[in-house]
Short mmCIF file of C-alpha atoms in Angstrom, two decimals:
data_model
loop_
_atom_site.label_atom_id
_atom_site.label_comp_id
_atom_site.label_asym_id
_atom_site.label_seq_id
_atom_site.Cartn_x
_atom_site.Cartn_y
_atom_site.Cartn_z
CA UNK A 1 101.26 48.61 78.18
CA UNK A 2 101.99 51.18 76.31
CA UNK A 3 105.73 52.19 75.92
CA UNK A 4 104.80 55.68 77.15
CA UNK A 5 103.28 53.58 81.11
CA UNK A 6 106.37 51.06 81.47
CA UNK A 7 109.13 54.88 81.61
CA UNK A 8 106.03 56.20 83.89
CA UNK A 9 106.41 53.17 85.50
CA UNK A 10 110.43 53.44 85.78
CA UNK A 11 111.25 57.56 86.04
CA UNK A 12 108.47 57.53 88.30
CA UNK A 13 106.05 55.09 89.91
CA UNK A 14 109.02 53.04 91.03
CA UNK A 15 110.68 56.19 92.86
CA UNK A 16 107.65 57.00 94.71
CA UNK A 17 107.87 53.67 96.01
CA UNK A 18 111.03 53.35 96.68
CA UNK A 19 110.63 56.47 98.46
CA UNK A 20 107.51 55.54 100.34
CA UNK A 21 110.11 52.54 101.64
CA UNK A 22 112.56 54.90 103.11
CA UNK A 23 109.85 56.90 104.73
CA UNK A 24 108.49 54.32 106.18
CA UNK A 25 112.00 53.30 107.75
CA UNK A 26 112.56 56.96 108.76
CA UNK A 27 109.17 56.88 110.71
CA UNK A 28 110.08 53.59 112.81
CA UNK A 29 114.03 55.11 113.89
CA UNK A 30 112.48 58.13 114.51
CA UNK A 31 109.29 56.93 116.52
CA UNK A 32 111.38 54.14 117.70
CA UNK A 33 114.33 57.16 119.20
CA UNK A 34 111.92 58.78 121.15
CA UNK A 35 110.11 58.36 124.47
CA UNK A 36 106.87 60.36 123.09
CA UNK A 37 103.92 58.85 121.62
CA UNK A 38 103.00 60.46 118.39
CA UNK A 39 99.56 60.21 116.59
CA UNK A 40 98.79 60.90 113.34
CA UNK A 41 95.87 62.28 111.33
CA UNK A 42 93.54 59.80 110.22
CA UNK A 43 94.33 61.86 106.72
CA UNK A 44 97.38 61.33 106.46
CA UNK A 45 97.51 58.29 104.57
CA UNK A 46 101.73 57.70 103.69
CA UNK A 47 104.55 57.55 104.86
CA UNK A 48 105.39 60.35 102.97
CA UNK A 49 102.61 62.81 104.35
CA UNK A 50 103.48 61.17 107.83
CA UNK A 51 107.62 62.43 108.02
CA UNK A 52 106.68 65.77 106.21
CA UNK A 53 104.42 66.70 108.62
CA UNK A 54 106.53 65.56 111.39
CA UNK A 55 109.21 67.02 110.15
CA UNK A 56 107.39 70.65 110.39
CA UNK A 57 105.95 70.07 113.56
CA UNK A 58 109.56 68.67 115.19
CA UNK A 59 111.09 72.38 113.90
CA UNK A 60 109.92 74.09 116.78
CA UNK A 61 111.32 70.81 119.25
CA UNK A 62 114.58 69.34 121.30
CA UNK A 63 113.97 66.60 118.44
CA UNK A 64 114.72 68.04 115.00
CA UNK A 65 118.40 67.57 115.44
CA UNK A 66 117.86 64.34 116.22
CA UNK A 67 115.24 64.39 113.15
CA UNK A 68 117.84 65.66 111.03
CA UNK A 69 120.41 62.94 112.03
CA UNK A 70 117.86 59.72 110.39
CA UNK A 71 116.94 62.29 107.35
CA UNK A 72 120.67 62.04 106.88
CA UNK A 73 120.95 58.82 107.22
CA UNK A 74 119.11 57.92 104.63
CA UNK A 75 120.78 60.55 102.19
CA UNK A 76 118.19 63.21 102.54
CA UNK A 77 117.94 65.99 99.66
CA UNK A 78 118.63 68.59 101.84
CA UNK A 79 117.57 71.06 99.09
CA UNK A 80 113.97 70.21 99.80
CA UNK A 81 114.81 71.83 102.78
CA UNK A 82 114.60 75.50 100.67
CA UNK A 83 112.12 73.86 98.38
CA UNK A 84 109.67 73.33 101.56
CA UNK A 85 109.99 76.43 102.97
CA UNK A 86 109.43 78.49 99.46
CA UNK A 87 106.50 76.40 99.31
CA UNK A 88 105.14 77.08 102.88
CA UNK A 89 105.53 80.37 102.75
CA UNK A 90 104.68 80.92 99.11
CA UNK A 91 100.89 80.04 100.83
CA UNK A 92 100.54 81.81 103.31
CA UNK A 93 97.20 83.52 103.77
CA UNK A 94 98.27 86.93 104.39
CA UNK A 95 102.27 86.73 103.90
CA UNK A 96 102.63 89.80 105.97
CA UNK A 97 101.86 87.82 108.69
CA UNK A 98 104.80 86.01 108.31
CA UNK A 99 106.83 86.09 111.66
CA UNK A 100 105.79 83.04 113.17
CA UNK A 101 106.38 80.69 109.97
CA UNK A 102 109.85 82.17 109.34
CA UNK A 103 111.56 81.70 113.03
CA UNK A 104 110.27 78.01 112.68
CA UNK A 105 111.51 77.19 109.32
CA UNK A 106 114.82 79.14 110.54
CA UNK A 107 115.21 75.69 112.95
CA UNK A 108 116.19 74.02 110.11
CA UNK A 109 119.82 73.22 109.39
CA UNK A 110 120.25 74.64 106.07
CA UNK A 111 118.69 77.86 106.52
CA UNK A 112 120.00 81.32 107.80
CA UNK A 113 117.56 84.29 106.90
CA UNK A 114 114.56 84.37 105.28
CA UNK A 115 112.69 87.80 104.86
CA UNK A 116 110.19 89.73 102.38
CA UNK A 117 109.94 93.12 101.20
CA UNK A 118 105.92 93.61 102.59
CA UNK A 119 104.62 93.33 99.56
CA UNK A 120 105.26 90.91 96.82
CA UNK A 121 109.13 88.73 97.65
CA UNK A 122 110.38 86.57 99.83
CA UNK A 123 114.39 86.35 99.63
CA UNK A 124 115.34 82.15 101.46
CA UNK A 125 119.44 82.99 102.18
CA UNK A 126 121.34 79.95 102.67
CA UNK A 127 125.23 79.74 103.01
CA UNK A 128 125.03 76.00 101.92
CA UNK A 129 123.14 75.90 98.24
CA UNK A 130 122.69 79.78 97.68
CA UNK A 131 119.97 82.77 98.09
CA UNK A 132 116.60 82.18 95.91
CA UNK A 133 114.34 85.22 95.50
CA UNK A 134 110.73 85.04 94.61
CA UNK A 135 107.62 86.84 93.86
CA UNK A 136 104.64 85.76 94.49
CA UNK A 137 102.64 84.95 91.55
CA UNK A 138 99.14 85.61 93.17
CA UNK A 139 100.26 89.31 93.37
CA UNK A 140 101.84 88.78 89.92
CA UNK A 141 98.94 88.29 88.09
CA UNK A 142 96.11 89.69 90.05
CA UNK A 143 95.53 92.45 87.31
CA UNK A 144 95.64 89.21 84.31
CA UNK A 145 91.67 88.69 85.09
CA UNK A 146 91.75 85.01 84.00
CA UNK A 147 94.77 84.17 85.95
CA UNK A 148 93.92 85.81 88.95
CA UNK A 149 90.39 84.16 88.81
CA UNK A 150 92.45 80.56 88.14
CA UNK A 151 95.12 81.03 91.03
CA UNK A 152 92.26 82.05 93.34
CA UNK A 153 90.13 79.41 92.66
CA UNK A 154 91.93 76.29 91.57
CA UNK A 155 94.26 74.16 94.26
CA UNK A 156 97.54 75.05 93.79
CA UNK A 157 99.44 72.28 95.29
CA UNK A 158 100.54 69.26 93.73
CA UNK A 159 98.89 69.99 90.14
CA UNK A 160 102.16 71.33 88.12
CA UNK A 161 100.66 70.05 84.44
CA UNK A 162 96.76 71.07 85.00
CA UNK A 163 98.55 74.47 85.89
CA UNK A 164 100.81 74.51 83.14
CA UNK A 165 97.88 73.56 80.53
CA UNK A 166 96.17 76.68 81.77
CA UNK A 167 98.91 78.55 80.88
CA UNK A 168 99.83 77.22 77.97
CA UNK A 169 95.97 78.48 76.86
CA UNK A 170 96.24 82.06 78.33
CA UNK A 171 99.90 82.95 78.30
CA UNK A 172 100.95 82.01 74.04
CA UNK A 173 104.15 83.43 74.03
CA UNK A 174 105.56 81.62 77.71
CA UNK A 175 106.70 77.88 77.19
CA UNK A 176 105.50 74.65 79.13
CA UNK A 177 108.28 72.87 80.47
CA UNK A 178 108.32 69.73 81.92
CA UNK A 179 111.35 68.14 83.49
CA UNK A 180 112.69 65.12 85.86
CA UNK A 181 113.04 66.63 89.33
CA UNK A 182 115.56 64.56 91.99
CA UNK A 183 112.72 63.14 94.68
CA UNK A 184 113.78 63.29 98.69
CA UNK A 185 116.15 60.77 99.34
CA UNK A 186 116.44 58.46 95.57
CA UNK A 187 115.07 58.37 92.31
CA UNK A 188 112.51 61.61 90.77
CA UNK A 189 109.27 62.37 89.97
CA UNK A 190 107.68 64.53 86.60
CA UNK A 191 107.15 68.17 87.47
CA UNK A 192 105.94 70.75 84.79
CA UNK A 193 106.14 74.88 84.93
CA UNK A 194 106.00 78.06 82.59
CA UNK A 195 108.73 79.39 80.97
CA UNK A 196 109.68 83.27 80.54
CA UNK A 197 112.10 83.19 77.84
CA UNK A 198 111.65 87.07 77.77
CA UNK A 199 112.13 87.90 81.45
CA UNK A 200 114.44 84.98 81.77
CA UNK A 201 112.00 83.24 84.73
CA UNK A 202 110.19 80.10 85.92
CA UNK A 203 106.45 80.17 86.50
CA UNK A 204 105.45 77.75 88.93
CA UNK A 205 101.91 78.07 90.32
CA UNK A 206 102.32 74.60 92.74
CA UNK A 207 104.14 77.57 94.75
CA UNK A 208 102.91 80.74 94.06
CA UNK A 209 105.92 81.59 92.94
CA UNK A 210 107.85 83.37 90.04
CA UNK A 211 111.61 82.72 90.29
CA UNK A 212 115.37 83.52 88.18
CA UNK A 213 115.68 80.75 85.84
CA UNK A 214 118.86 80.55 87.50
CA UNK A 215 118.17 80.20 91.30
CA UNK A 216 114.97 77.81 90.28
CA UNK A 217 117.46 74.95 88.41
CA UNK A 218 119.77 74.89 91.21
CA UNK A 219 117.71 73.91 93.75
CA UNK A 220 115.53 71.77 91.91
CA UNK A 221 118.02 70.52 89.30
CA UNK A 222 115.23 69.65 86.90
CA UNK A 223 116.52 67.21 84.13
CA UNK A 224 114.69 69.49 81.10
CA UNK A 225 112.54 66.65 78.87
CA UNK A 226 110.43 68.47 77.08
CA UNK A 227 109.75 72.12 75.69
CA UNK A 228 107.08 73.74 73.86
CA UNK A 229 106.09 77.47 73.32
CA UNK A 230 102.50 77.03 74.81
CA UNK A 231 101.03 78.32 71.21
CA UNK A 232 101.78 74.96 70.06
CA UNK A 233 101.27 72.77 73.12
CA UNK A 234 97.63 71.63 71.56
CA UNK A 235 99.46 70.74 68.35
CA UNK A 236 101.55 68.24 70.22
CA UNK A 237 99.26 66.79 71.98
CA UNK A 238 97.00 66.47 69.19
CA UNK A 239 100.34 64.07 67.62
CA UNK A 240 100.93 62.42 70.56
CA UNK A 241 97.05 61.35 71.51
CA UNK A 242 97.07 60.01 67.61
CA UNK A 243 100.29 58.03 68.40
CA UNK A 244 100.19 56.69 71.40
CA UNK A 245 98.13 54.47 73.64
CA UNK A 246 97.72 56.39 77.29
CA UNK A 247 95.70 57.01 79.51
CA UNK A 248 92.95 59.23 78.45
CA UNK A 249 93.44 60.80 82.48
CA UNK A 250 96.90 61.23 81.82
CA UNK A 251 97.51 65.00 82.54
CA UNK A 252 98.68 66.70 78.85
CA UNK A 253 101.99 67.30 79.53
CA UNK A 254 102.80 64.82 81.48
CA UNK A 255 101.35 62.85 77.83
CA UNK A 256 103.93 64.85 75.70
CA UNK A 257 107.00 64.63 77.93
CA UNK A 258 106.74 60.08 78.19
CA UNK A 259 106.34 60.27 74.21
CA UNK A 260 108.98 62.43 73.90
CA UNK A 261 111.30 60.61 76.09
CA UNK A 262 110.24 56.65 74.14
CA UNK A 263 111.50 58.75 71.16
CA UNK A 264 114.96 59.48 72.66
CA UNK A 265 115.29 56.14 74.01
CA UNK A 266 115.30 54.59 69.57
CA UNK A 267 117.42 57.75 69.29
CA UNK A 268 114.75 59.42 67.20
CA UNK A 269 115.86 62.76 66.48
CA UNK A 270 113.36 64.22 63.28
CA UNK A 271 109.96 66.15 63.57
CA UNK A 272 107.23 65.33 65.66
CA UNK A 273 104.76 64.72 63.52
CA UNK A 274 107.06 62.27 61.24
CA UNK A 275 107.52 60.18 64.34
CA UNK A 276 107.01 55.98 64.97
CA UNK A 277 103.84 55.29 67.14
CA UNK A 278 104.16 53.41 69.88
CA UNK A 279 101.13 51.27 69.52
CA UNK A 280 103.55 49.01 66.81
CA UNK A 281 105.64 48.52 69.84
CA UNK A 282 103.07 47.99 72.34
CA UNK A 283 103.41 44.78 73.85
CA UNK A 284 100.03 42.00 74.56
#
């Protein structure tokens, strides 16, 4: 196994499995504590998918307080409520038709107000966690032919590394960033996003959002691992591919990040092009 594979397992795969186990416990506790039977769509293959969908449905029911009691029992990271609201609002088919969604989301125990300027900006207010305003990326890039086409035709959720790699070829002066983000209960997951240094804002196409960096970091709490100016991504990818034996189908930015984590783990601080190969230390 390549050293990068071991890092990925420790920092994301193991975390995913741990959170899946907790999701299962949340689901069991909830279903055992209510009198109704819930039938889940066969499309939901994981406990995580079931719990997240259930949470959304319960916002408008008498069970919502009981459900959050169970989530808190398992140390649910409540800032996720703001991220989930941002995701839902960012993916509305028509952002001006938002009344019902906002009413639903305001049943969350940490969401106190949500507003829309009628054009391109949502603002989420939480007395506990602060304010987050985000511009719809689809609106911001409406006059950029390449970005507009990409946003309209690509699947935006759950493809962060792909989006940022595409943007590295489209917006060369911006920066590709990959970080570890706290997961729902415990552990972390890898997440990539684009940084506009001139405006000090984050572009996160998974959320169809452009956000002030400080507000983004307050909610997402990223641990930065890799920062590359977009025009240099291909060169770092070439070096990474030469020096590691990672899965050829792995997302490009994740490959680079894992290699940099490996170098940090052995105390290497030099240039990437002079760095040692993981192939030398590869386990059989």
